[in-house]
PDB file of C-alpha atoms in Angstrom:
ATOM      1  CA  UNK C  55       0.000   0.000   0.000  1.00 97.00           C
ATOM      2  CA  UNK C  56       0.669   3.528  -0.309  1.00 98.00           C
ATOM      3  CA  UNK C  57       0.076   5.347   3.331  1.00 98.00           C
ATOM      4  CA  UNK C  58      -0.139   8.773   3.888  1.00 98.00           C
ATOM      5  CA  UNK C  59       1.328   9.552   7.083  1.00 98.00           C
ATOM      6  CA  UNK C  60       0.907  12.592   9.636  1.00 97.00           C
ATOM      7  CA  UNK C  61       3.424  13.337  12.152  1.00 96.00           C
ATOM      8  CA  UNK C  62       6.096  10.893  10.289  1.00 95.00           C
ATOM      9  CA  UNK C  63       8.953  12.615  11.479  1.00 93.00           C
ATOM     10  CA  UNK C  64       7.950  13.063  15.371  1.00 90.00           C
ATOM     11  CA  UNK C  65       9.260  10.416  18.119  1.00 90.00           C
ATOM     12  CA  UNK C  66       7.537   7.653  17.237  1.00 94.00           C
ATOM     13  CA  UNK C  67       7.090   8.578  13.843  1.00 95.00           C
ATOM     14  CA  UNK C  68      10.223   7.595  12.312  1.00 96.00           C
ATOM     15  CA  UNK C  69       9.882   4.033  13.929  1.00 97.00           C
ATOM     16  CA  UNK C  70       6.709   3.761  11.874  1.00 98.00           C
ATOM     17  CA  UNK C  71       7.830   4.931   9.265  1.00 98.00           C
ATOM     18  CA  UNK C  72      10.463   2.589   8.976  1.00 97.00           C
ATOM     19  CA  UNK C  73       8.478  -0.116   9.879  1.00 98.00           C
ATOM     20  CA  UNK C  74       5.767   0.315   6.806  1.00 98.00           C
ATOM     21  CA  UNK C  75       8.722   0.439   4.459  1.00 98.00           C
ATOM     22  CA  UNK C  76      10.285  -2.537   5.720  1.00 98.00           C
ATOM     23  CA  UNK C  77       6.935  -4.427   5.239  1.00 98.00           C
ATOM     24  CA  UNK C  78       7.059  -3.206   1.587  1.00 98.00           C
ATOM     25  CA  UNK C  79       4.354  -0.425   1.621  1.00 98.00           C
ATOM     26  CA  UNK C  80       5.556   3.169   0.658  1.00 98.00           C
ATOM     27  CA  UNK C  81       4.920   6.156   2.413  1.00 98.00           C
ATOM     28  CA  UNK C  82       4.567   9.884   1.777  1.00 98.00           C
ATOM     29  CA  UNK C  83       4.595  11.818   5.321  1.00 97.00           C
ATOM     30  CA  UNK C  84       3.469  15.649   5.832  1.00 97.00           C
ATOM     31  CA  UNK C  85       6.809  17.721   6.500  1.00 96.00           C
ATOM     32  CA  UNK C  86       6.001  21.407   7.177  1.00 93.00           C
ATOM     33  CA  UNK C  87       9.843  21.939   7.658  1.00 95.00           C
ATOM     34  CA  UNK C  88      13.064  21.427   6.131  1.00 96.00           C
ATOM     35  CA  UNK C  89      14.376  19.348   9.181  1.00 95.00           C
ATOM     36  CA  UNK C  90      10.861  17.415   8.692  1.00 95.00           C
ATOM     37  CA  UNK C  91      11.721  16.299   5.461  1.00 96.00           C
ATOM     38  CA  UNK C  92      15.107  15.408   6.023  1.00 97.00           C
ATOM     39  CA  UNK C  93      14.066  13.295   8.520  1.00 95.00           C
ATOM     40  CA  UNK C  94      11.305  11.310   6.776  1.00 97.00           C
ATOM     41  CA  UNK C  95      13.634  10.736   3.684  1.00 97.00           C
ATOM     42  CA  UNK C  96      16.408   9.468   6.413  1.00 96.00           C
ATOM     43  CA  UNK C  97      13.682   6.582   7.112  1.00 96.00           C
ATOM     44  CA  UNK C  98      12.805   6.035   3.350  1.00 96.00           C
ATOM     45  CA  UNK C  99       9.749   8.179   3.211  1.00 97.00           C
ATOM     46  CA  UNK C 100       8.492  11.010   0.350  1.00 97.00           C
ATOM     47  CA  UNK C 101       8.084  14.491   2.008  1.00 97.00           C
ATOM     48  CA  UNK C 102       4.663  15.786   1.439  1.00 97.00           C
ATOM     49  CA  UNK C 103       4.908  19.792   2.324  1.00 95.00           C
ATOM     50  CA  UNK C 104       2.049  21.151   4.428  1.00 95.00           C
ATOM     51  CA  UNK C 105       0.649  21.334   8.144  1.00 93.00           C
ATOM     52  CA  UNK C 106      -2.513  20.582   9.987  1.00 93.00           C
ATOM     53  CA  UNK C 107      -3.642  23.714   9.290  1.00 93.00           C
ATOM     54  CA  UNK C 108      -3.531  23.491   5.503  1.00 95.00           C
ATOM     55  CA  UNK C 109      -6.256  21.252   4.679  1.00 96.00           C
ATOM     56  CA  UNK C 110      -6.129  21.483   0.803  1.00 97.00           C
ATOM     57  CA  UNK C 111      -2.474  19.693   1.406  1.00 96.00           C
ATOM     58  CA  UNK C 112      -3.904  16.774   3.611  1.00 97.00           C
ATOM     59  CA  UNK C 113      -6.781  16.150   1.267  1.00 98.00           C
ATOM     60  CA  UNK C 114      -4.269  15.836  -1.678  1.00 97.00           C
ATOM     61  CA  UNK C 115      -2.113  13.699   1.108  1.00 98.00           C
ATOM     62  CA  UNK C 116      -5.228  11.746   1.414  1.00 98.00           C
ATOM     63  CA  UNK C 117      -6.263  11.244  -2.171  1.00 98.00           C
ATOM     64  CA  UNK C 118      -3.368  10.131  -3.849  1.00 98.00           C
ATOM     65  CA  UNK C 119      -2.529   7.475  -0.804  1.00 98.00           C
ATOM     66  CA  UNK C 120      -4.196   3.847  -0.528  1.00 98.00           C
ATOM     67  CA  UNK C 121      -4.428   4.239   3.490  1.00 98.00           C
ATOM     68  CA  UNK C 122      -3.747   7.232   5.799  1.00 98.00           C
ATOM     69  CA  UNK C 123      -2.364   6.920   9.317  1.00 98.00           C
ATOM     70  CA  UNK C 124      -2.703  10.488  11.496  1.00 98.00           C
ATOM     71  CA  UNK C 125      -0.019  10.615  14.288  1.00 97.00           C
ATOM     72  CA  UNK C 126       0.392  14.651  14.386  1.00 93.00           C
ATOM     73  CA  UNK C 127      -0.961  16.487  17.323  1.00 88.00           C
ATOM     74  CA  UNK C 128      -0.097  19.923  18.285  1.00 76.00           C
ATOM     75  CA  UNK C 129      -1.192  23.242  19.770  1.00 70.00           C
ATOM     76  CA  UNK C 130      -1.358  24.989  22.801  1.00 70.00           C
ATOM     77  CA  UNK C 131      -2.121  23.135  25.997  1.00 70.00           C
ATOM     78  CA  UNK C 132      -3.270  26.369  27.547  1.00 73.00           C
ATOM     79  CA  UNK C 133      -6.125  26.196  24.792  1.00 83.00           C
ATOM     80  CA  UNK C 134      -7.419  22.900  24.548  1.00 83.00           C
ATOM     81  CA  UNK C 135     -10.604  23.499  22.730  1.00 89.00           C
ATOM     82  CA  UNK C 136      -7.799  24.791  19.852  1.00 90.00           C
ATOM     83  CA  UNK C 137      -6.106  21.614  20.006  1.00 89.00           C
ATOM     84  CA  UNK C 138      -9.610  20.027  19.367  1.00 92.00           C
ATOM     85  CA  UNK C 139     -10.496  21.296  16.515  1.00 94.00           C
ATOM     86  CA  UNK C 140      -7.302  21.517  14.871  1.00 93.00           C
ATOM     87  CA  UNK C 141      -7.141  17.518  15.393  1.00 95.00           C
ATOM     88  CA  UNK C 142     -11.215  17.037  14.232  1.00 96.00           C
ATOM     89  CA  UNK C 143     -10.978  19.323  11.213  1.00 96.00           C
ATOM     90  CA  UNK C 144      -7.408  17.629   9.822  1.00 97.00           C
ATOM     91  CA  UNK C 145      -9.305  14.432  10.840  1.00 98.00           C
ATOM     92  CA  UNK C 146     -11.960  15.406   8.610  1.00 98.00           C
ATOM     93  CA  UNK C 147      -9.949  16.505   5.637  1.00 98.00           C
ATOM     94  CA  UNK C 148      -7.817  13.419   5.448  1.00 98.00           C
ATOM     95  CA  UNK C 149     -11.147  10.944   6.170  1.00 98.00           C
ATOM     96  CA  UNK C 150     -13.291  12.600   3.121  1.00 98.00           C
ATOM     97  CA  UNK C 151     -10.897  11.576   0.324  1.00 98.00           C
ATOM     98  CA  UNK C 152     -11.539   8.220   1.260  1.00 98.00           C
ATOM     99  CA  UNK C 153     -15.426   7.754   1.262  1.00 98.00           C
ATOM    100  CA  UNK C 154     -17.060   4.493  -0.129  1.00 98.00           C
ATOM    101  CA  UNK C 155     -13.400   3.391  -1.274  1.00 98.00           C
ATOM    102  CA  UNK C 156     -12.727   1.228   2.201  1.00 98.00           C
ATOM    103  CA  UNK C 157      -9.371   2.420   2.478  1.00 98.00           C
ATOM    104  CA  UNK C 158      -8.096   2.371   6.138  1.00 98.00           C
ATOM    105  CA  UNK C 159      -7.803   5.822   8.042  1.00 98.00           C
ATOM    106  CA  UNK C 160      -6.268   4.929  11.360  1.00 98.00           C
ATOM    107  CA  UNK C 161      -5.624   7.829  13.989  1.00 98.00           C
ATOM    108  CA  UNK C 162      -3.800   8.101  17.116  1.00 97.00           C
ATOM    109  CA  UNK C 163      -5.278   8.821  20.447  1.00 97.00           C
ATOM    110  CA  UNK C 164      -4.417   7.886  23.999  1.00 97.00           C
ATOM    111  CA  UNK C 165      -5.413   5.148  26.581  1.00 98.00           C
ATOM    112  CA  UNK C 166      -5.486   8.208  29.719  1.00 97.00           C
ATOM    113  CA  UNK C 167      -8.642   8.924  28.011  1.00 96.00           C
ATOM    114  CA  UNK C 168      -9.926   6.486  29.839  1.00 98.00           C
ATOM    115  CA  UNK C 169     -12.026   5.891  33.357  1.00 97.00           C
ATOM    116  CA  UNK C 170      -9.235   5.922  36.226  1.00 97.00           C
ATOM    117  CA  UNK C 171      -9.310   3.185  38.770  1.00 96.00           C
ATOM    118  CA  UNK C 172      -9.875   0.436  37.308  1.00 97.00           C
ATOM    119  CA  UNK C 173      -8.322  -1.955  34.473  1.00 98.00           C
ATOM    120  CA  UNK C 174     -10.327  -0.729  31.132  1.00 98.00           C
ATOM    121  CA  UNK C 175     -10.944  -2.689  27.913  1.00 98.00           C
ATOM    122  CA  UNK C 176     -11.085  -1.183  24.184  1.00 98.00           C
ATOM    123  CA  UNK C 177     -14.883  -2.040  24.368  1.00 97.00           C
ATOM    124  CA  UNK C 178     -14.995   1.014  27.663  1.00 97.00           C
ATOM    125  CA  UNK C 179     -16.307   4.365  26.732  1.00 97.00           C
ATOM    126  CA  UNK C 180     -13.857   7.091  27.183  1.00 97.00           C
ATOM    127  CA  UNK C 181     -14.166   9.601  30.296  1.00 97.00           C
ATOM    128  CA  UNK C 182     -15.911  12.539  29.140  1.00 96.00           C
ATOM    129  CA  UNK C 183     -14.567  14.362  32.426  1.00 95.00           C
ATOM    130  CA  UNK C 184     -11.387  12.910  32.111  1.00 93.00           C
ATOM    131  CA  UNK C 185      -7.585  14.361  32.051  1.00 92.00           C
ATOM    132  CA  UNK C 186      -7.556  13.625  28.411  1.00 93.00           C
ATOM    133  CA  UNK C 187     -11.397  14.062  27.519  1.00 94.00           C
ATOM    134  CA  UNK C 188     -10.108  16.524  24.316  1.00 93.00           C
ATOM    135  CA  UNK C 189      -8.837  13.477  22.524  1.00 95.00           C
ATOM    136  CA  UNK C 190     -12.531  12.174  22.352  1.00 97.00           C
ATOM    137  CA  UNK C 191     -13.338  14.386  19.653  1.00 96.00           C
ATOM    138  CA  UNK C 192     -10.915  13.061  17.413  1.00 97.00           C
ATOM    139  CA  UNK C 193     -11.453   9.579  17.804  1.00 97.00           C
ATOM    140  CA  UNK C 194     -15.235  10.174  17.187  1.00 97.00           C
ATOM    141  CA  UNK C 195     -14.428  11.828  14.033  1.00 98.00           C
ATOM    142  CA  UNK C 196     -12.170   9.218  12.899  1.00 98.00           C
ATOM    143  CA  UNK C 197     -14.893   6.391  13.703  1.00 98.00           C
ATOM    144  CA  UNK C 198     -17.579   8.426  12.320  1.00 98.00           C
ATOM    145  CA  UNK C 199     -16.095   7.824   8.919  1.00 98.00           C
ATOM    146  CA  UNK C 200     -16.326   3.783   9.128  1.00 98.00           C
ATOM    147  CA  UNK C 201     -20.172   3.880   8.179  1.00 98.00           C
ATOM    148  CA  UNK C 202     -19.168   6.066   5.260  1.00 98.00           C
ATOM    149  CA  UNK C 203     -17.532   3.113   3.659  1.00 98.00           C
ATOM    150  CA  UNK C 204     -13.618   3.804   4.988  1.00 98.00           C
ATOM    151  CA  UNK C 205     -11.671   1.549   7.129  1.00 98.00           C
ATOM    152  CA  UNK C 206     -11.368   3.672  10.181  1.00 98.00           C
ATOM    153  CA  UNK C 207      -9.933   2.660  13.546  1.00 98.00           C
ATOM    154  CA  UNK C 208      -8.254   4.444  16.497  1.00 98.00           C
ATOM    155  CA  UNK C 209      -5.505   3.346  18.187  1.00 98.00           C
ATOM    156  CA  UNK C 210      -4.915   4.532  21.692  1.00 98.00           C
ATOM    157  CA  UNK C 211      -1.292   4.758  22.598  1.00 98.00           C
ATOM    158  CA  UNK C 212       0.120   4.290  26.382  1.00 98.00           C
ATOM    159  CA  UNK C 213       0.922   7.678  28.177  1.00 96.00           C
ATOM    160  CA  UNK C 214       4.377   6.616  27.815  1.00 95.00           C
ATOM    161  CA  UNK C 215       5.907   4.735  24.467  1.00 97.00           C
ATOM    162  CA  UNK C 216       9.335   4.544  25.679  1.00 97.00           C
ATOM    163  CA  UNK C 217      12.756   3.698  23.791  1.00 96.00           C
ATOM    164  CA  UNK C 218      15.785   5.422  22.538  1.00 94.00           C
ATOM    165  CA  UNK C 219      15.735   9.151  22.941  1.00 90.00           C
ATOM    166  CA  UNK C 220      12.114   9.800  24.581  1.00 92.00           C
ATOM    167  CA  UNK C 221      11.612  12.782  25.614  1.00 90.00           C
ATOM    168  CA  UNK C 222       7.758  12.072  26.922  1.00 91.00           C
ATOM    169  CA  UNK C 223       6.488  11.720  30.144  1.00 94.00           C
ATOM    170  CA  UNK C 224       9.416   9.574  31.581  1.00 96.00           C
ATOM    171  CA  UNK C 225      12.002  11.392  30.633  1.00 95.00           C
ATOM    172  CA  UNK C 226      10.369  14.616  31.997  1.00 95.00           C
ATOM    173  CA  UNK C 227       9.512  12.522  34.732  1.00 96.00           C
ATOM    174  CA  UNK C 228      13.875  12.074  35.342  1.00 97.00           C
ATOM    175  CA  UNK C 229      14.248  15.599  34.249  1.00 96.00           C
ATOM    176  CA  UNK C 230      12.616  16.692  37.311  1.00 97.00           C
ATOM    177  CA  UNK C 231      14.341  14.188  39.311  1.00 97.00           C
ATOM    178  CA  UNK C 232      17.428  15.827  38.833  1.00 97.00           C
ATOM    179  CA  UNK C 233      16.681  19.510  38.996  1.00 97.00           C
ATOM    180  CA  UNK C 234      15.277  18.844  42.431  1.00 97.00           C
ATOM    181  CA  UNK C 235      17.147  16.004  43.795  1.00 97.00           C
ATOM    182  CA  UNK C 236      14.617  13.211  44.650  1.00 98.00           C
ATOM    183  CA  UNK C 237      12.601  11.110  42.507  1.00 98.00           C
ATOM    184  CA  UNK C 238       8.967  11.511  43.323  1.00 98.00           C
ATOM    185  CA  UNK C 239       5.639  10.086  43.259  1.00 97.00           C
ATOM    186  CA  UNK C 240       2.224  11.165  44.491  1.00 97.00           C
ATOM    187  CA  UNK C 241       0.479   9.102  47.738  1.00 97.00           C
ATOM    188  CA  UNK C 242       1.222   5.854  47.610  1.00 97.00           C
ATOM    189  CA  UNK C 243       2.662   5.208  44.816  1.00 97.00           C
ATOM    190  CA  UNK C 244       0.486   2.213  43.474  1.00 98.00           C
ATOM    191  CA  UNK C 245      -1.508   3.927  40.310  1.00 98.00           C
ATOM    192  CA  UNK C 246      -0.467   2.517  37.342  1.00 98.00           C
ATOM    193  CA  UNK C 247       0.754   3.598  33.531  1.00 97.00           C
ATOM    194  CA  UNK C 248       0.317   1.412  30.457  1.00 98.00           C
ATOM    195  CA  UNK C 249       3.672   1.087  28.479  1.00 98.00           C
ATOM    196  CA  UNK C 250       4.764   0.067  25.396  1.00 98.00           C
ATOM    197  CA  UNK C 251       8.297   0.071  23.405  1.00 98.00           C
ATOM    198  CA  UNK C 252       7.748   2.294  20.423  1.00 98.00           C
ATOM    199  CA  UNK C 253       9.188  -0.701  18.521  1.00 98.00           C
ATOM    200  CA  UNK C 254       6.075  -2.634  19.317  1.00 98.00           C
ATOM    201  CA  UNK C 255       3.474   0.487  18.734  1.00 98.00           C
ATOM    202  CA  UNK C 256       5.064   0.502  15.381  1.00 98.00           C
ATOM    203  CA  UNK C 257       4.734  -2.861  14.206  1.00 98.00           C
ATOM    204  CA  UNK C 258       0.324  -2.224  15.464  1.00 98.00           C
ATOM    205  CA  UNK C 259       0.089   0.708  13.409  1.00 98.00           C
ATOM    206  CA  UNK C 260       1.194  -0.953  10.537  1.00 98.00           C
ATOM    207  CA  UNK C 261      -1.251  -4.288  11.542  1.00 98.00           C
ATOM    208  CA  UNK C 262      -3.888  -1.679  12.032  1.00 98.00           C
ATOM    209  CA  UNK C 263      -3.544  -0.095   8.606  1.00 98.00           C
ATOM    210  CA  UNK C 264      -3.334  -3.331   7.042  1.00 98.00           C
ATOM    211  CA  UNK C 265      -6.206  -5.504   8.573  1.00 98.00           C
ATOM    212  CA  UNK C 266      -8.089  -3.571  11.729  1.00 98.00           C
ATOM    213  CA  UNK C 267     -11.839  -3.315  10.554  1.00 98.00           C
ATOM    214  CA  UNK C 268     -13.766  -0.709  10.277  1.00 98.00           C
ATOM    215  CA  UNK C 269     -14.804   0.615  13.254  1.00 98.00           C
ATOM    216  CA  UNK C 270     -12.024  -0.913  15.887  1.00 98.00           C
ATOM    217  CA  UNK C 271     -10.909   0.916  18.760  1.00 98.00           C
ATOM    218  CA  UNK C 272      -7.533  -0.742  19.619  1.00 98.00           C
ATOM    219  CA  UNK C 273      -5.044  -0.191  23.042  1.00 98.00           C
ATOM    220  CA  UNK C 274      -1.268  -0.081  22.200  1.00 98.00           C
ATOM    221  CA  UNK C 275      -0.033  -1.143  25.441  1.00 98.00           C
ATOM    222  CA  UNK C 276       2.175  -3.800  25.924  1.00 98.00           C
ATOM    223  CA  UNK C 277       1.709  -3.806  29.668  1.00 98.00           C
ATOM    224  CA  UNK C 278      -0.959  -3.204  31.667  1.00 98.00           C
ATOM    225  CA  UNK C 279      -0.175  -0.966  34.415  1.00 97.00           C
ATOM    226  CA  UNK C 280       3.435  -0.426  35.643  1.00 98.00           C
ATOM    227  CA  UNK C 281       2.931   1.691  39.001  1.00 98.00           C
ATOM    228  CA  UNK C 282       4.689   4.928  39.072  1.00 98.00           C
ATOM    229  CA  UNK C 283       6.573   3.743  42.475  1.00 98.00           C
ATOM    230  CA  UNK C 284       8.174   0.714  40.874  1.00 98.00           C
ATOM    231  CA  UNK C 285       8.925   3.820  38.131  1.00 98.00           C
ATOM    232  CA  UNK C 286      10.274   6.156  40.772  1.00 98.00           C
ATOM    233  CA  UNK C 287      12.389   3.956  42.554  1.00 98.00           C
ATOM    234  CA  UNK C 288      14.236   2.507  39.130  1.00 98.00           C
ATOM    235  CA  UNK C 289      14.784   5.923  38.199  1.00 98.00           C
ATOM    236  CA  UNK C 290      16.032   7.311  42.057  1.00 98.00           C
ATOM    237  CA  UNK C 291      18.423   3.363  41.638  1.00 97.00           C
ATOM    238  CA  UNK C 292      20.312   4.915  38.278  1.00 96.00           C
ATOM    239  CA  UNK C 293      20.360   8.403  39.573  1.00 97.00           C
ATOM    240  CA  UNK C 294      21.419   7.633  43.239  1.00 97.00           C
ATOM    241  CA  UNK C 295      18.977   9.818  44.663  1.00 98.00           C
ATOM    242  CA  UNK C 296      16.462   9.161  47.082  1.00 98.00           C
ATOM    243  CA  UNK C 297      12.870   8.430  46.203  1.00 98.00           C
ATOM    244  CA  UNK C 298      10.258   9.895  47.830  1.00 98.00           C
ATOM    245  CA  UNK C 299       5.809  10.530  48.500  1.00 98.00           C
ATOM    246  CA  UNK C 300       4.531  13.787  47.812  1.00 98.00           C
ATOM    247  CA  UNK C 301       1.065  14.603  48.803  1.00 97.00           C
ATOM    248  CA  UNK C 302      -1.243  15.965  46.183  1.00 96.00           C
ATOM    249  CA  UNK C 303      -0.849  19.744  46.876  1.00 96.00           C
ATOM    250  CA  UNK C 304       2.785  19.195  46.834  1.00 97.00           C
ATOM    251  CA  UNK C 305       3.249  17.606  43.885  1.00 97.00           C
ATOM    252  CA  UNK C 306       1.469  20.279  42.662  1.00 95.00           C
ATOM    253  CA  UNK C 307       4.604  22.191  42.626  1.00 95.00           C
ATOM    254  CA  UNK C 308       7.105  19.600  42.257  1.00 96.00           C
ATOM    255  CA  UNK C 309       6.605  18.602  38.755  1.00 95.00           C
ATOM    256  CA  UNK C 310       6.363  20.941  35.375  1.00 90.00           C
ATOM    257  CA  UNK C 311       2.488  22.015  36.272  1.00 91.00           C
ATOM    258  CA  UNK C 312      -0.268  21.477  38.419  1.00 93.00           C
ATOM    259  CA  UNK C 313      -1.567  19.313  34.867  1.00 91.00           C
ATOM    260  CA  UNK C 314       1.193  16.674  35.220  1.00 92.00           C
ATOM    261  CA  UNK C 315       0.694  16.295  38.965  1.00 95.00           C
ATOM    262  CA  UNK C 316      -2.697  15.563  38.058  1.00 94.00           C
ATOM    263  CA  UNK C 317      -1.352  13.235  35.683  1.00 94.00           C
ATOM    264  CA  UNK C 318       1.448  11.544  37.318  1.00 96.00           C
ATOM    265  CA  UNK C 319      -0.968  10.564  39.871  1.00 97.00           C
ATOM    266  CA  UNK C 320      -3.739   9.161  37.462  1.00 97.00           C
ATOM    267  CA  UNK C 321      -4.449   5.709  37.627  1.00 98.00           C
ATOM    268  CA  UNK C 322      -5.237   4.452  34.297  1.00 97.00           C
ATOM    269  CA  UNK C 323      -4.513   0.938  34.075  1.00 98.00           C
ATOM    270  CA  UNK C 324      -5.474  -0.878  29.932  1.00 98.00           C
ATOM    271  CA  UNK C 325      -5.648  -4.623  28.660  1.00 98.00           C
ATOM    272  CA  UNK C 326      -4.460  -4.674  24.999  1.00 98.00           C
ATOM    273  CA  UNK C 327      -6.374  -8.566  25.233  1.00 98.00           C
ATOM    274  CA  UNK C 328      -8.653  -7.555  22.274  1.00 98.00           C
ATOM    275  CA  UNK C 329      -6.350  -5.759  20.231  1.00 98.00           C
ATOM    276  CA  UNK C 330      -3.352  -8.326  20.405  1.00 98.00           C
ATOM    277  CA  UNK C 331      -6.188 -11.251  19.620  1.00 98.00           C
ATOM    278  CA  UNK C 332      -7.732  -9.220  16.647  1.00 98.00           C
ATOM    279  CA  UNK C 333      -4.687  -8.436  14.713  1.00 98.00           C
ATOM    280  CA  UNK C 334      -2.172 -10.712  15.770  1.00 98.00           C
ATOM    281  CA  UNK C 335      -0.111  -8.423  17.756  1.00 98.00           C
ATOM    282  CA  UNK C 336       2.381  -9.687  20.280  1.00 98.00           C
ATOM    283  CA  UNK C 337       4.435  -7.317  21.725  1.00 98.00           C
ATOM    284  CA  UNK C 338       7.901  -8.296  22.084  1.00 97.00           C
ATOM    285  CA  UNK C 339      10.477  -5.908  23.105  1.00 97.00           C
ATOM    286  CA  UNK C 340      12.038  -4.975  26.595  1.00 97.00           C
ATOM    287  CA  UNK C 341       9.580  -3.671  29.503  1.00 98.00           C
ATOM    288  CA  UNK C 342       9.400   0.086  30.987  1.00 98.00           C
ATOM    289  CA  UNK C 343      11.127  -1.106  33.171  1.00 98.00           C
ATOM    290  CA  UNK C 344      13.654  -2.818  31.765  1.00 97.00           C
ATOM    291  CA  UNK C 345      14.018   0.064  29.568  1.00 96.00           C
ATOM    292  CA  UNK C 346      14.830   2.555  32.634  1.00 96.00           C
ATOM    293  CA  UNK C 347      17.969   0.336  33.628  1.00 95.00           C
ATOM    294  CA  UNK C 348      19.435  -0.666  30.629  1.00 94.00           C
ATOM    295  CA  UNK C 349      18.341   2.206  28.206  1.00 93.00           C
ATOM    296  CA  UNK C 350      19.446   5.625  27.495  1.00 94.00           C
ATOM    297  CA  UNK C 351      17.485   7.578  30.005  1.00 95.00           C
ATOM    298  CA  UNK C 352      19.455   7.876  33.049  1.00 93.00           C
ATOM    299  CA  UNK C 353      22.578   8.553  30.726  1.00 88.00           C
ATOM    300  CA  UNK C 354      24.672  11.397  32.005  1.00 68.00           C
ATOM    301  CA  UNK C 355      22.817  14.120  30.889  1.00 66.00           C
ATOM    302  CA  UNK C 356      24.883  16.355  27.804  1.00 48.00           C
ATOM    303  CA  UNK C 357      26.782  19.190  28.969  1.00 43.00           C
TER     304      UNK C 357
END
């Protein structure tokens, strides 16, 4: 197939990218930069100049591809009705070329969408009240388009898809760690992240594009719930710092905003069961954990 691809040359982008071509499908990605384009070519992808914005330049995207994937989110987090519609509209523009054709559209959204507390499934609805509520929006888009003869499906990524050079949530997460000399987490310590290797979310976007049907809502999380203690205390081991319990109003200031607080402390644990039974998918790279001791992350930071 030929895939369109949005957000090609991000983090986990590139792994994507290079895992579509190695399959033998060829890809044209959006580039709205110079250093965007490079980048996409470096993984054997055709820049496609544009933005999110420019919706005459996903549609052609769209139109001249067998299959888009959307990856690309941006805005400001300070205006997250913005971010909204930015994502719905592009969503819209690259889903239209594609009506009655059944080509797949397959978008990216995120598993802390979901009801905290408790171990959800990809047939749970999404928390309308949640941290991550503004990603509903775009997923509804996206499946709104699989009863107008397109094969659309969402995948919702763990908060963190760790590997080589993150610089997500964990690594912000050891960024802090450092600045302020312990390695923190909120109460008790027992909520729990999904995690995958971005490895492994590559290889199920490229299942998704190439068999999901129309309609699926699918979890790319290799484990379940890893809880942010066990995450603290691997990251205070490699640092030699000591780790440590905030309480909620003092996290508040410990971490980059009162937002990640919030987040850091969410308890959002995901089965993948469905998703790894319907496609095929078995995840088999190292762990979060695994990835915190023998990985890059608690590198000497460059001078």
């Amino acid at each position: 197939m030929h895939i369109f691809v949005t957000g090609g040359s991000g983090q986990t982008g590139p792994a994507v990218v290079a895992e579509l071509v190695a399959a033998g499908h060829t890809v044209t990605g959006l580039a709205r930069s110079d250093a965007a384009a490079a980048r996409l070519e470096s993984v054997g992808a055709t820049p496609h100049r544009g933005s999110l914005d420019d919706h005459d330049s996903l549609r052609r995207g769209a139109e001249a591809a067998d299959g888009v994937l959307h990856m690309a989110y941006g805005g400001d987090f300070s205006d997250l009705d913005d971010m909204m519609r930015r994502d719905r509209t592009a969503i819209e523009a690259l889903g239209q070329p594609l009506e009655h054709s059944g080509k797949p559209l397959v978008i990216t959204s995120g598993t802390l969408l979901m009801p905290a507390g408790r171990e959800t499934t990809e047939k749970d609805e999404p928390d309308a009240a949640g941290i991550a509520a503004f990603r509903i929006a775009g997923e509804r888009a996206c499946l709104g388009f699989a009863a107008r003869g397109v094969r659309a499906s969402v995948v919702r990524l763990a908060p963190t898809v760790h590997g080589p050079e993150d610089h997500g949530f964990i690594s912000m997460l050891i960024s802090t760690a450092r600045k302020t000399g312990v390695s923190a987490y909120v109460g008790d310590g027992t909520n729990r992240w999904p995690a995958v290797h971005r490895l492994d979310a590559a290889v199920l976007f490229r299942l998704a594009l190439e068999k999901a049907p129309a309609g699926s809502v699918l979890h790319g999380a290799a484990e379940t719930g890893v809880t942010m203690k066990s995450i603290a205390q691997t990251i205070a081991r490699g640092l030699d710092l000591p780790a440590i319990s905030l309480t909620p109003d003092e996290a508040a200031g410990h971490y980059v905003s009162p937002f990640m607080a919030r987040v850091y402390s969410f308890d959002g644990p995901v089965s993948s069961a469905h998703t790894q039974e319907l496609l095929g998918w078995s995840p088999a790279h190292p762990t979060l954990l695994d990835d915190l001791e023998h990985g890059d992350y608690l590198a000497t930071p460059a001078s």
